[in-house]
Amino acid sequence: MTTKTPATLLSIPAKKWLLIMLFVVIAPHVAYTPLWLTIIALCIIGWIGISLFSQRPELPVWGRRLLVVGVIAGVLIYASMSQELAGLSSLLIAGAILKVLELRSRRDGWVLILVACFIAAVSFLFDQSIVAAIYGGVSLMTVFSALMMMHHPNEKSWFAFPLKKSALILLQSMPLMLILFLIFPRISPLWSIQYNNSVAKTGLSDGMEPGNISQLARSDSVAFRASFSTGVPPASTDRYWRAVTYPIFDGQRWSMAQDGIDKSINSSSKESKSLVGYQVIAEPSANSWLFALDYPSGLPSPEVSAFSDGTFRADSPIYERLFYSAKADLSAAYDGRPLYDRARYLSVPENGNPATRAMVAQWLVAGLSAEQKIAALLQRYNEQFSYTLSPQKLRGDRIDQFLFTTQEGFCEHFSNATAYALRLAGIPTRVVAGYLGGEWNPYEKYMLVRQYEAHAWIEAWLDGKGWVRIDPTAAVAPERVTLPFDQLFSDSPEFMSDNAFATYRMQQSLPWLKTWSLRYDALNYNWHRWVLGFHEEQSNLLQDWFGTISILKMLLLLFIPAGVALTFVIWVLLRVPLRKLNTVDQEVIDVSAVLSAVTPFLQREAEETVTSYCQRVACSLPVLRSQLENWSALYQQIRYVPESQQIEQNTILFLSCSRQLKGDIKRLNKQDVVRGSID
Amino acid sequence: MRKTKRVKGRVKSWLVNRYPAQRSVKLTQNRIFILPTMAGMAYLIVVLLILLLAVNYQNNLAYAVCFTLLSLFVTAILHTYANLSGLRISALTTEPVFSNELAYFRYQLHSARAMNQLTLGFNNNVQITVDLEKNVERNIEVPYLCLRRGWQRAELFRIGSLYPLGLFRAWSWLRFDQTVLVYPKPIEGGQLDSFVGRDCRDNKAVAKGDDEFEALSAYYPGAAKNSIAWKAYAKGYGLQVKTYQGSASDELWLDWNLWPELSEEQRLSCMCYWSIQLSQNQAQYGLRLPEVTFEPSVGEKHHIKVLEQLALYGFEGW
């Protein structure tokens, strides 16, 4: 059948596919668009979809205009109020939805397709999980199915056919896509953007009051992942990850120093046996602090600044995963530098907590050394205190209450009281908050540290030894240091009360569930490392392959193969085909060549027909006249009388005739007849 | 505007010289052109926007989308090319037409691969779209509006395809050694005095019966059914055609000098019109042109010969 439809109108299957595409592409954005827009979108897609199957009146023009004006106004108001990205995606979606109202020509279809491509890309700014990536592949497939249907309206198998075909084309595009992904240089952002998406602030805060670290025990969200250059994790007693230090105490709250902590210039990376290299993938936390394995040694990678209190900080709050590598000296020795700003580490409020003050006064009277004071306190903890996730509320002189009344608490209670008591006793202290522990994933050899592993300990300045880590929790509950946190507290009702399923997973009764969850996390880890964080790995990978990398080199790498391929294609396309001459014509050229060898005057001119040429030659060589006439007549017959039978015979005749002609010319030439006759 | 026309004309003449007219053509890489469509360019702009998004948000999945779209763009070149490459087109014979009518140039398409959404057409004429199955020959008719009488050679025509994604347009120009004869446009006018009055009578006669007919002659293909002598046929004399007295008595001549007031083309058009009229009525008529004279006769063959002469009157070739 020859179809004569205007090719620029969209067919019904093409419209169906465009609607399917729109639905699929918009679906993941529902969480980030206002509800009313979602409802309007569903109504419009549904309405147009129904009208494709049964004739239904279209929306009247005024209704359409009202809808367009209303939606645009609504989205503009929403976009101006919301964060940048949600506003952007709502604008795109509203545009696409309104375009559906006039879906007639192929041009309209193209607008939808292009917007859908962009929406699909924008959705990855909200969610970058593996599932989201797979979904993205599916939505690209629907985009190309719709595109194919626009150019090949196939009524018979309108659903399966384009899906299959677009899957095939996508698959064929994968190799080039992977090459581009691997070698395309990851340029730093062209302009700065505020990227405040929905990263909730989880993790440690800029201050510590008893209670706010134990809040974290409710959360099993990932704080960071770390892998070690040795391939094995450090001993469980060495897994102290410091994030922040709190040197300032106001009687209630420990807080970070707003000043006086310098960027570290310590780059003395002495080769020590206990030096461990590690890489950290920090999850977005909306905070800028990062995780340093005790004790940081040398300088971390340039994404991260190291500070003199042994902490790492990013340049800005982390809204996306951050990759960095650093080194730690697990048994760092004191470098001999004096304590700067000793007064800050000793300052406590003038009054309060009389019982504690009395206890410290006793120590002073007894003339205990710093180590003895610490030992006395830890001894007390060990004998009389208990470790719990649900301590009683403290009021008033909290430290007194804790030390002498409740005698139970979480790590922050212990570090709070210890740091305070030691300061009273004249020992400079600071509270360190960070993470202790982590789950080792044997499949991918990395350590997963979750929020519930948040921990607080203290550091005391001992003259001649420098800052020394003291973990009072270890004195109360040594198992907190040696056992995984989840095993310790899986029975406690407060532990991970936010996530019932995760608690269930922690029950050791289901080992296969645990294995699978480890495997799943290993997959995620690789995903984060190789796909989402590829810009971190790229330079290493390429360096391994091609030596040192520069933008210029990468661009060359990109353009040289493309250029070679393109040149080849152009060469093939534009190559002038060597036209094979007819044997008859070749004979004419040969005869002319033989004659011109005799005298250039007898060469055939470009414009000369064979007949007139023969006449001219015959004038010069009357001897050959009859032969030439015969020859040219045969030529005329072969070339211009289309009778297949005679051509074959005549060609044979012609060839023998011209052979004879050439022979005669040469003979005559030897006898100088030619020259003579011309003269 | 004029400049682009001139450039187009040059390109076209280059193409005409590049490919000699043939009866059959196989599309290969030195005949197929591929360029991105406007939509394809817009697609590239969107790819660029996504790249900006990826760069600014340092988002590797957005990079992946960008590169997927870009590689698809490249893959589409091959697919578009493959949808045209290897297609064999052969020219078939073409029926004569009257001037200002669409001539249908016939072609046979064949390909070892299935091909989709091929559009074919002469410049500024109706385009037709076909799908081609694998190894199935398919005949198509490509319309061309003939404006001049005489031999009309098949113009350069275009076969193109946007399949599968519309990002690229692949096309090829084809020139076939193929002609169609265009008769003059029949225009009613110029009385044929001796005929008009009798024309009605004739029709009446046919309606009345067979009392006025003069003789039977042998049947010729194309004879009107109502002129066949069915009675004679029933008697076993074979198929005979009734010839009417009137048509035989005065000899009708389509004479070049009948309408001296008309221009040459108008005369030819009128003669064409009357030859059709006369043939429909089985009238016996002759043709008198300045250089050619056909003795009066009837029948389809005669009619066609007359039309050919009218078409080629003064035709000097291309």
PDB file of C-alpha atoms in Angstrom, chain A residues 1-4 84-85 88 106 110 114 117-118 120-122 124-125 127-129 133 140 144 147-148 151-153 161 165 168-170 172-174 176-177 180-181 184-191 193-195 320 527 531-535 572-575 577 579, chain B residues 14 17-20 29-30 32 37 39-40 42-44 46 49-53 55-65 67-76 79 81 104 116-117 119 126-131 138-141 143 162-167:
ATOM      1  CA  MET A   1       0.000   0.000   0.000  1.00  0.00           C
ATOM      2  CA  THR A   2       1.193   3.401  -0.853  1.00  0.00           C
ATOM      3  CA  THR A   3       0.280   5.766   1.901  1.00  0.00           C
ATOM      4  CA  LYS A   4      -0.043   9.394   1.077  1.00  0.00           C
ATOM      5  CA  GLU A  84      16.116  26.051  42.776  1.00  0.00           C
ATOM      6  CA  LEU A  85      16.024  22.483  41.569  1.00  0.00           C
ATOM      7  CA  LEU A  88      13.318  23.930  37.669  1.00  0.00           C
ATOM      8  CA  ARG A 106       5.725  16.168  14.364  1.00  0.00           C
ATOM      9  CA  TRP A 110       9.865  16.901  18.958  1.00  0.00           C
ATOM     10  CA  LEU A 114      13.578  17.164  23.835  1.00  0.00           C
ATOM     11  CA  CYS A 117      15.361  14.137  27.589  1.00  0.00           C
ATOM     12  CA  PHE A 118      16.135  17.101  29.788  1.00  0.00           C
ATOM     13  CA  ALA A 120      15.239  12.593  32.528  1.00  0.00           C
ATOM     14  CA  ALA A 121      18.662  14.149  33.095  1.00  0.00           C
ATOM     15  CA  VAL A 122      17.380  16.520  35.791  1.00  0.00           C
ATOM     16  CA  PHE A 124      19.374  12.408  38.479  1.00  0.00           C
ATOM     17  CA  LEU A 125      20.042  15.543  40.460  1.00  0.00           C
ATOM     18  CA  ASP A 127      18.337  10.623  43.101  1.00  0.00           C
ATOM     19  CA  GLN A 128      21.439   8.805  41.963  1.00  0.00           C
ATOM     20  CA  SER A 129      20.815   5.319  43.269  1.00  0.00           C
ATOM     21  CA  ALA A 133      19.794   4.784  37.058  1.00  0.00           C
ATOM     22  CA  LEU A 140      15.297   6.929  27.798  1.00  0.00           C
ATOM     23  CA  PHE A 144      13.336   6.766  21.815  1.00  0.00           C
ATOM     24  CA  LEU A 147      10.686   9.177  18.675  1.00  0.00           C
ATOM     25  CA  MET A 148      10.703   6.081  16.511  1.00  0.00           C
ATOM     26  CA  HIS A 151       8.930   8.519  12.187  1.00  0.00           C
ATOM     27  CA  HIS A 152       7.552   5.087  11.593  1.00  0.00           C
ATOM     28  CA  PRO A 153       3.880   4.850  12.423  1.00  0.00           C
ATOM     29  CA  PHE A 161       8.154  -3.011  17.993  1.00  0.00           C
ATOM     30  CA  LYS A 165      14.123  -1.416  18.246  1.00  0.00           C
ATOM     31  CA  LEU A 168      18.666  -2.372  20.206  1.00  0.00           C
ATOM     32  CA  ILE A 169      19.795   1.099  19.204  1.00  0.00           C
ATOM     33  CA  LEU A 170      20.534   2.014  22.810  1.00  0.00           C
ATOM     34  CA  GLN A 172      24.514  -0.379  20.058  1.00  0.00           C
ATOM     35  CA  SER A 173      25.251   3.082  21.405  1.00  0.00           C
ATOM     36  CA  MET A 174      26.622   1.754  24.669  1.00  0.00           C
ATOM     37  CA  LEU A 176      30.695   4.775  22.431  1.00  0.00           C
ATOM     38  CA  MET A 177      28.831   6.017  25.468  1.00  0.00           C
ATOM     39  CA  LEU A 180      32.918   9.017  26.277  1.00  0.00           C
ATOM     40  CA  PHE A 181      32.086   8.445  29.918  1.00  0.00           C
ATOM     41  CA  PHE A 184      35.550  12.882  28.735  1.00  0.00           C
ATOM     42  CA  PRO A 185      37.366  15.329  30.999  1.00  0.00           C
ATOM     43  CA  ARG A 186      35.397  16.200  34.111  1.00  0.00           C
ATOM     44  CA  ILE A 187      35.562  19.957  34.127  1.00  0.00           C
ATOM     45  CA  SER A 188      34.957  21.886  37.311  1.00  0.00           C
ATOM     46  CA  PRO A 189      31.619  23.726  37.466  1.00  0.00           C
ATOM     47  CA  LEU A 190      31.398  26.723  35.154  1.00  0.00           C
ATOM     48  CA  TRP A 191      29.516  28.832  37.650  1.00  0.00           C
ATOM     49  CA  ILE A 193      25.378  27.010  42.184  1.00  0.00           C
ATOM     50  CA  GLN A 194      23.490  26.749  45.412  1.00  0.00           C
ATOM     51  CA  TYR A 195      22.599  23.121  45.557  1.00  0.00           C
ATOM     52  CA  GLU A 320      26.902  15.437  47.394  1.00  0.00           C
ATOM     53  CA  TRP A 527      28.208   2.195  42.268  1.00  0.00           C
ATOM     54  CA  VAL A 531      29.790   5.634  38.579  1.00  0.00           C
ATOM     55  CA  LEU A 532      28.715   8.458  40.814  1.00  0.00           C
ATOM     56  CA  GLY A 533      32.208   9.309  41.937  1.00  0.00           C
ATOM     57  CA  PHE A 534      33.875   8.550  38.688  1.00  0.00           C
ATOM     58  CA  HIS A 535      35.398  12.020  38.442  1.00  0.00           C
ATOM     59  CA  VAL A 572      34.932   7.045   1.190  1.00  0.00           C
ATOM     60  CA  LEU A 573      31.971   9.249   0.408  1.00  0.00           C
ATOM     61  CA  LEU A 574      33.715  11.700  -1.859  1.00  0.00           C
ATOM     62  CA  ARG A 575      36.092   9.338  -3.595  1.00  0.00           C
ATOM     63  CA  PRO A 577      34.857   6.454  -8.745  1.00  0.00           C
ATOM     64  CA  ARG A 579      34.975   5.082 -14.269  1.00  0.00           C
TER      65      ARG A 579
ATOM     66  CA  TRP B  14      26.938  18.377 -10.701  1.00  0.00           C
ATOM     67  CA  ASN B  17      26.714  14.820 -14.477  1.00  0.00           C
ATOM     68  CA  ARG B  18      27.936  12.580 -11.715  1.00  0.00           C
ATOM     69  CA  TYR B  19      25.416   9.881 -12.416  1.00  0.00           C
ATOM     70  CA  PRO B  20      24.604   8.849 -15.928  1.00  0.00           C
ATOM     71  CA  GLN B  29      27.773   4.989  -0.226  1.00  0.00           C
ATOM     72  CA  ASN B  30      28.776   7.233  -3.089  1.00  0.00           C
ATOM     73  CA  ILE B  32      23.720   8.455  -0.340  1.00  0.00           C
ATOM     74  CA  THR B  37      17.734  17.476  10.317  1.00  0.00           C
ATOM     75  CA  ALA B  39      15.292  18.537  14.831  1.00  0.00           C
ATOM     76  CA  GLY B  40      18.633  16.744  15.007  1.00  0.00           C
ATOM     77  CA  ALA B  42      17.886  20.949  18.286  1.00  0.00           C
ATOM     78  CA  TYR B  43      18.624  17.562  19.842  1.00  0.00           C
ATOM     79  CA  LEU B  44      22.319  18.420  19.879  1.00  0.00           C
ATOM     80  CA  VAL B  46      19.641  19.771  24.312  1.00  0.00           C
ATOM     81  CA  LEU B  49      22.415  21.774  27.851  1.00  0.00           C
ATOM     82  CA  ILE B  50      22.489  18.430  29.648  1.00  0.00           C
ATOM     83  CA  LEU B  51      26.274  18.511  29.492  1.00  0.00           C
ATOM     84  CA  LEU B  52      26.218  21.940  31.154  1.00  0.00           C
ATOM     85  CA  LEU B  53      23.913  20.545  33.804  1.00  0.00           C
ATOM     86  CA  VAL B  55      29.326  19.820  34.555  1.00  0.00           C
ATOM     87  CA  ASN B  56      27.802  22.296  36.930  1.00  0.00           C
ATOM     88  CA  TYR B  57      26.309  19.746  39.269  1.00  0.00           C
ATOM     89  CA  GLN B  58      29.231  17.335  38.886  1.00  0.00           C
ATOM     90  CA  ASN B  59      26.646  14.673  38.310  1.00  0.00           C
ATOM     91  CA  ASN B  60      27.970  11.573  36.639  1.00  0.00           C
ATOM     92  CA  LEU B  61      24.558  10.167  35.826  1.00  0.00           C
ATOM     93  CA  ALA B  62      23.672  13.363  34.001  1.00  0.00           C
ATOM     94  CA  TYR B  63      26.960  12.931  32.147  1.00  0.00           C
ATOM     95  CA  ALA B  64      25.830   9.419  31.323  1.00  0.00           C
ATOM     96  CA  VAL B  65      22.525  10.695  29.928  1.00  0.00           C
ATOM     97  CA  PHE B  67      26.803  10.698  26.441  1.00  0.00           C
ATOM     98  CA  THR B  68      24.029   8.201  25.794  1.00  0.00           C
ATOM     99  CA  LEU B  69      22.138  10.774  23.795  1.00  0.00           C
ATOM    100  CA  LEU B  70      25.295  11.728  21.946  1.00  0.00           C
ATOM    101  CA  SER B  71      26.266   8.159  21.060  1.00  0.00           C
ATOM    102  CA  LEU B  72      22.722   7.537  19.976  1.00  0.00           C
ATOM    103  CA  PHE B  73      23.100  10.472  17.641  1.00  0.00           C
ATOM    104  CA  VAL B  74      26.107   8.744  16.108  1.00  0.00           C
ATOM    105  CA  THR B  75      24.386   5.358  15.956  1.00  0.00           C
ATOM    106  CA  ALA B  76      21.450   7.013  14.242  1.00  0.00           C
ATOM    107  CA  HIS B  79      20.812   3.307  11.021  1.00  0.00           C
ATOM    108  CA  TYR B  81      22.255   5.133   6.195  1.00  0.00           C
ATOM    109  CA  TYR B 104       3.040   8.191 -12.894  1.00  0.00           C
ATOM    110  CA  ASN B 116      11.052   1.669   6.315  1.00  0.00           C
ATOM    111  CA  GLN B 117       9.486   4.982   5.546  1.00  0.00           C
ATOM    112  CA  THR B 119       9.794   8.844   0.712  1.00  0.00           C
ATOM    113  CA  VAL B 126       3.640  14.804  -4.274  1.00  0.00           C
ATOM    114  CA  GLN B 127       5.861  12.634  -2.146  1.00  0.00           C
ATOM    115  CA  ILE B 128       4.949   9.051  -1.541  1.00  0.00           C
ATOM    116  CA  THR B 129       6.001   6.969   1.436  1.00  0.00           C
ATOM    117  CA  VAL B 130       6.587   3.243   1.317  1.00  0.00           C
ATOM    118  CA  ASP B 131       7.831   0.454   3.554  1.00  0.00           C
ATOM    119  CA  ARG B 138       7.591  -3.764  -4.826  1.00  0.00           C
ATOM    120  CA  ASN B 139       6.257  -1.540  -7.584  1.00  0.00           C
ATOM    121  CA  ILE B 140       5.584   2.075  -6.911  1.00  0.00           C
ATOM    122  CA  GLU B 141       4.274   4.994  -8.893  1.00  0.00           C
ATOM    123  CA  PRO B 143       3.653  11.188  -9.637  1.00  0.00           C
ATOM    124  CA  LEU B 162      14.214   9.937   8.241  1.00  0.00           C
ATOM    125  CA  TYR B 163      13.911   6.496   9.748  1.00  0.00           C
ATOM    126  CA  PRO B 164      14.453   5.488  12.516  1.00  0.00           C
ATOM    127  CA  LEU B 165      14.764   8.530  14.751  1.00  0.00           C
ATOM    128  CA  GLY B 166      14.416  11.544  12.526  1.00  0.00           C
ATOM    129  CA  LEU B 167      17.726  12.919  13.712  1.00  0.00           C
TER     130      LEU B 167
END
